[in-house]
PDB file of C-alpha atoms in Angstrom:
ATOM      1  CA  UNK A 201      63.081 148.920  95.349  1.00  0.00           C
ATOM      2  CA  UNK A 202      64.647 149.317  92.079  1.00  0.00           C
ATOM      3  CA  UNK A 203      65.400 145.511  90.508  1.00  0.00           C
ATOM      4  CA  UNK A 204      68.482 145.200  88.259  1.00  0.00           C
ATOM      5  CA  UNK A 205      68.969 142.090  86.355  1.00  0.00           C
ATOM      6  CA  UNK A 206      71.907 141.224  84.024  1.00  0.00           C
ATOM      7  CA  UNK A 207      71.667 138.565  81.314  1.00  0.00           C
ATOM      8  CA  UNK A 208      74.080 137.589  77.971  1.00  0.00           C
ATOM      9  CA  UNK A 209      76.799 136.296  80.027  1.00  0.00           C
ATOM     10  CA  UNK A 210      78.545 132.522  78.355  1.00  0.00           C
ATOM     11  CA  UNK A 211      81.767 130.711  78.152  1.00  0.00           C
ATOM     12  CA  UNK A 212      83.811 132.382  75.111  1.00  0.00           C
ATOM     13  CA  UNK A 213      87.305 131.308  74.019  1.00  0.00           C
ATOM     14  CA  UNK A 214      89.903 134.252  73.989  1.00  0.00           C
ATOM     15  CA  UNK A 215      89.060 136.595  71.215  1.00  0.00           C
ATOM     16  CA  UNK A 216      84.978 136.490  70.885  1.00  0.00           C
ATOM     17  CA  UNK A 217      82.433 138.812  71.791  1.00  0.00           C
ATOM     18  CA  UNK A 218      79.833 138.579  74.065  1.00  0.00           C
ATOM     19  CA  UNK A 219      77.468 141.447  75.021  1.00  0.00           C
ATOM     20  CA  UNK A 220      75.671 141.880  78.163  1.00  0.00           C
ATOM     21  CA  UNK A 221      72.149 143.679  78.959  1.00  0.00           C
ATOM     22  CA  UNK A 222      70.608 144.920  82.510  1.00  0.00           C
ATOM     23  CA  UNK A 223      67.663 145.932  82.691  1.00  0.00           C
ATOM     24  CA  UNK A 224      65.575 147.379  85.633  1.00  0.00           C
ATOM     25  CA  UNK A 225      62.448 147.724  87.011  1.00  0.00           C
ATOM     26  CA  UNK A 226      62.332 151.804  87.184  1.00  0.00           C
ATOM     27  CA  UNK A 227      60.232 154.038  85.277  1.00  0.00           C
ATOM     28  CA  UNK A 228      62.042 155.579  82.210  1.00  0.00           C
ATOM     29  CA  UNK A 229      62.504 158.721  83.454  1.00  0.00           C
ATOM     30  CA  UNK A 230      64.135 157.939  86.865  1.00  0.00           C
ATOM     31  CA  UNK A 231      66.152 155.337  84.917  1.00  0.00           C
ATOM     32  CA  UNK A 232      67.155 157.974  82.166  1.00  0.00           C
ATOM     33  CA  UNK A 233      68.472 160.562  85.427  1.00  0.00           C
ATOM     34  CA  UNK A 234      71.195 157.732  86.605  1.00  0.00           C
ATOM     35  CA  UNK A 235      74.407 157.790  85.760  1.00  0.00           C
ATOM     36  CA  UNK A 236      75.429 153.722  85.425  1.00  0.00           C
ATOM     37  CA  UNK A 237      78.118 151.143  85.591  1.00  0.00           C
ATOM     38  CA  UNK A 238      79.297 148.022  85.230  1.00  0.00           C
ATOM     39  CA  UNK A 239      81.272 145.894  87.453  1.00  0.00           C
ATOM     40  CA  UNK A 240      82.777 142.946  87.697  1.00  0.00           C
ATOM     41  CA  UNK A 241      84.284 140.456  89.803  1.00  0.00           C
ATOM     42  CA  UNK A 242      86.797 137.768  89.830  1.00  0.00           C
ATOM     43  CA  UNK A 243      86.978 134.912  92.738  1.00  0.00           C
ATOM     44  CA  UNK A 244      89.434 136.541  95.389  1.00  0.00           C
ATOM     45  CA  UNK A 245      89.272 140.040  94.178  1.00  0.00           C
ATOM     46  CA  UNK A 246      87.188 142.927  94.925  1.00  0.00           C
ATOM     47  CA  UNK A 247      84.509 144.073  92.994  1.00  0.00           C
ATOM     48  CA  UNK A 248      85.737 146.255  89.984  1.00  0.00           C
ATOM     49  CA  UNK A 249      84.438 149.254  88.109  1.00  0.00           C
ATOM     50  CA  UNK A 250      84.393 148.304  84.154  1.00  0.00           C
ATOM     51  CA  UNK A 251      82.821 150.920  82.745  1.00  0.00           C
ATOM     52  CA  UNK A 252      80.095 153.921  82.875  1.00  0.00           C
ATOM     53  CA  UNK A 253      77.771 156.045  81.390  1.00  0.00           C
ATOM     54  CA  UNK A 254      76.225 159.065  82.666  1.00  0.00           C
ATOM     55  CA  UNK A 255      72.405 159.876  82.254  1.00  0.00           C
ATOM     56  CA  UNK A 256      73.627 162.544  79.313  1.00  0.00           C
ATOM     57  CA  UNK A 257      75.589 159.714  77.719  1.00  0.00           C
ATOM     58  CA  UNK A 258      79.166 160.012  79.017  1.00  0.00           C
ATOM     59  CA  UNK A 259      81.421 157.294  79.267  1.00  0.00           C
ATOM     60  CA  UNK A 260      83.982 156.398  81.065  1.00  0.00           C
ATOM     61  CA  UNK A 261      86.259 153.118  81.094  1.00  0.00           C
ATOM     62  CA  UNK A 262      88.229 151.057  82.852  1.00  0.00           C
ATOM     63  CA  UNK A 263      92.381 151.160  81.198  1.00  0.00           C
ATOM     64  CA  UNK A 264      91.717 147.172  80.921  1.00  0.00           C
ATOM     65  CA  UNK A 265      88.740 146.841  78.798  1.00  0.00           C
ATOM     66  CA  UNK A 266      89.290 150.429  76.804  1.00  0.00           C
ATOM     67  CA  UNK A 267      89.360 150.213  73.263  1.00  0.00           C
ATOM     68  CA  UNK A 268      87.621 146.611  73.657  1.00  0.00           C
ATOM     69  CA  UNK A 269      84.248 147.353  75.566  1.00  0.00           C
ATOM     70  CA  UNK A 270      81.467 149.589  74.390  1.00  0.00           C
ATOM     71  CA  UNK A 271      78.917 150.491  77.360  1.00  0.00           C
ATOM     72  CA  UNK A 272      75.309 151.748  75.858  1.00  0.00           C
ATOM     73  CA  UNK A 273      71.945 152.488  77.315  1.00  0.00           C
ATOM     74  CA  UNK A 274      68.461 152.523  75.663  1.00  0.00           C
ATOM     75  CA  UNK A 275      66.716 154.501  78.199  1.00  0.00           C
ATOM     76  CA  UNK A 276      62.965 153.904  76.422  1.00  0.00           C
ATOM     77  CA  UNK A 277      63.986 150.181  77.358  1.00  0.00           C
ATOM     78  CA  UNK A 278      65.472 151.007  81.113  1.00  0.00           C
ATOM     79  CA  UNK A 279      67.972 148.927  80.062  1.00  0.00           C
ATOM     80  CA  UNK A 280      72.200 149.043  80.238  1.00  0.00           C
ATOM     81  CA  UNK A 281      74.260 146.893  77.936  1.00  0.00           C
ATOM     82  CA  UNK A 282      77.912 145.768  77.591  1.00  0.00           C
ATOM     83  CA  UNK A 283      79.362 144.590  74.442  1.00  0.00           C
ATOM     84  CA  UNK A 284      82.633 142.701  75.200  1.00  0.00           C
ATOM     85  CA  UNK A 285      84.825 142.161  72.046  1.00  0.00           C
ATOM     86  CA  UNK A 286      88.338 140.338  72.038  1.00  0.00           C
ATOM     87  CA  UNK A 287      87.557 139.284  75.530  1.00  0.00           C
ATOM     88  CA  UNK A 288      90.571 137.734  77.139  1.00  0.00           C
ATOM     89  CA  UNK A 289      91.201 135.200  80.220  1.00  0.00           C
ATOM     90  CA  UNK A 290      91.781 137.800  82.046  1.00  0.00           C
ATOM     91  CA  UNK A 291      87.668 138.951  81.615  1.00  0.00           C
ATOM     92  CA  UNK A 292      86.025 136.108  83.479  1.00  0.00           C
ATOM     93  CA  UNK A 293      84.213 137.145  86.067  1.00  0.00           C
ATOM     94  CA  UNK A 294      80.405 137.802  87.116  1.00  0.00           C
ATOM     95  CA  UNK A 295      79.625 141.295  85.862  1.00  0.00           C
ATOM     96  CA  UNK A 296      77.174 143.462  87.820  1.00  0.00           C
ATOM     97  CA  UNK A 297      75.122 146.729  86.773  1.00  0.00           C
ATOM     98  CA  UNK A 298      74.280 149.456  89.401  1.00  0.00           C
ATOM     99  CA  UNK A 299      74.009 153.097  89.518  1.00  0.00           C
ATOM    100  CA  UNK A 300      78.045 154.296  89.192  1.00  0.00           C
ATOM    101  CA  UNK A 301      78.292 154.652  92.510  1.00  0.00           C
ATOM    102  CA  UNK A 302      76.767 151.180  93.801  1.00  0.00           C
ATOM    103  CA  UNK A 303      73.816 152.575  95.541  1.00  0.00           C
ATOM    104  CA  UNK A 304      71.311 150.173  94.047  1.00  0.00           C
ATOM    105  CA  UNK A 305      70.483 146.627  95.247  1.00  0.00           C
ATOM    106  CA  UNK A 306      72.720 144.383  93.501  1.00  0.00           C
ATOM    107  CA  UNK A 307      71.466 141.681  90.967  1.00  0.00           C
ATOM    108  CA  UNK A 308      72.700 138.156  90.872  1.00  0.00           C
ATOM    109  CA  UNK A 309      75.224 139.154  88.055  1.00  0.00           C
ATOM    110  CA  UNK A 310      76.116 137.311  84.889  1.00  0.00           C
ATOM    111  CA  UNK A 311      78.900 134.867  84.496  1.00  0.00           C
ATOM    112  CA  UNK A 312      81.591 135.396  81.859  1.00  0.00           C
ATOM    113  CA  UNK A 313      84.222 132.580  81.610  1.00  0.00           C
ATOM    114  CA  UNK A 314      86.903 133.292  78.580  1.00  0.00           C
ATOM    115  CA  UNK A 315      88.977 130.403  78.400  1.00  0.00           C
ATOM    116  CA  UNK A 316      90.695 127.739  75.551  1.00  0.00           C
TER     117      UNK A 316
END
């Protein structure tokens, strides 16, 4: 039922920012109770956990995007974001938001290409 859509994705050259937003179609106090992630994934590999937040405002991080990516949530707006700074090749991928432990239907993701 719930609808998750992620937007802000691009084609970046190594270095530059980008920052992603999903937003769903709950009301703002289920969305506030969810713990949420991102994911991502490259062609060929499995889907990947990013990053998360908790529904008290916890985060958590992947070892290859800490210290670079900043996960938020603006619970008011039902709606995750993803700010991506010195994004490298190693990035692209389509990135994904869902409750942390994939439960939700997945969106059609949002395409991040970091290349020269």
């Amino acid at each position: 039922q719930v609808q998750l859509v992620e937007s802000g994705g691009g084609s970046v050259q190594p270095g530059g920012s980008l920052r992603l937003s999903c937003a769903a179609s709950e009301s703002t106090v289920f969305f506030s109770m969810l713990s949420m992630a991102w994911y991502r994934q490259a062609p060929g590999n499995q889907r990947e956990l990013v990053a998360s937040i908790s529904s008290v405002g916890s985060t958590n991080y992947g070892d290859s995007v800490k210290g670079r990516f900043t996960i938020s949530r603006d619970n008011d707006k039902k709606t995750m974001y993803l700010q991506m700074n010195s994004l490298k090749p190693e990035d692209t991928a389509v990135y994904y938001c869902n409750q942390v432990e994939g439960k939700l239907k997945w969106g059609q993701g949002t395409q991040v290409t970091v290349s020269s």
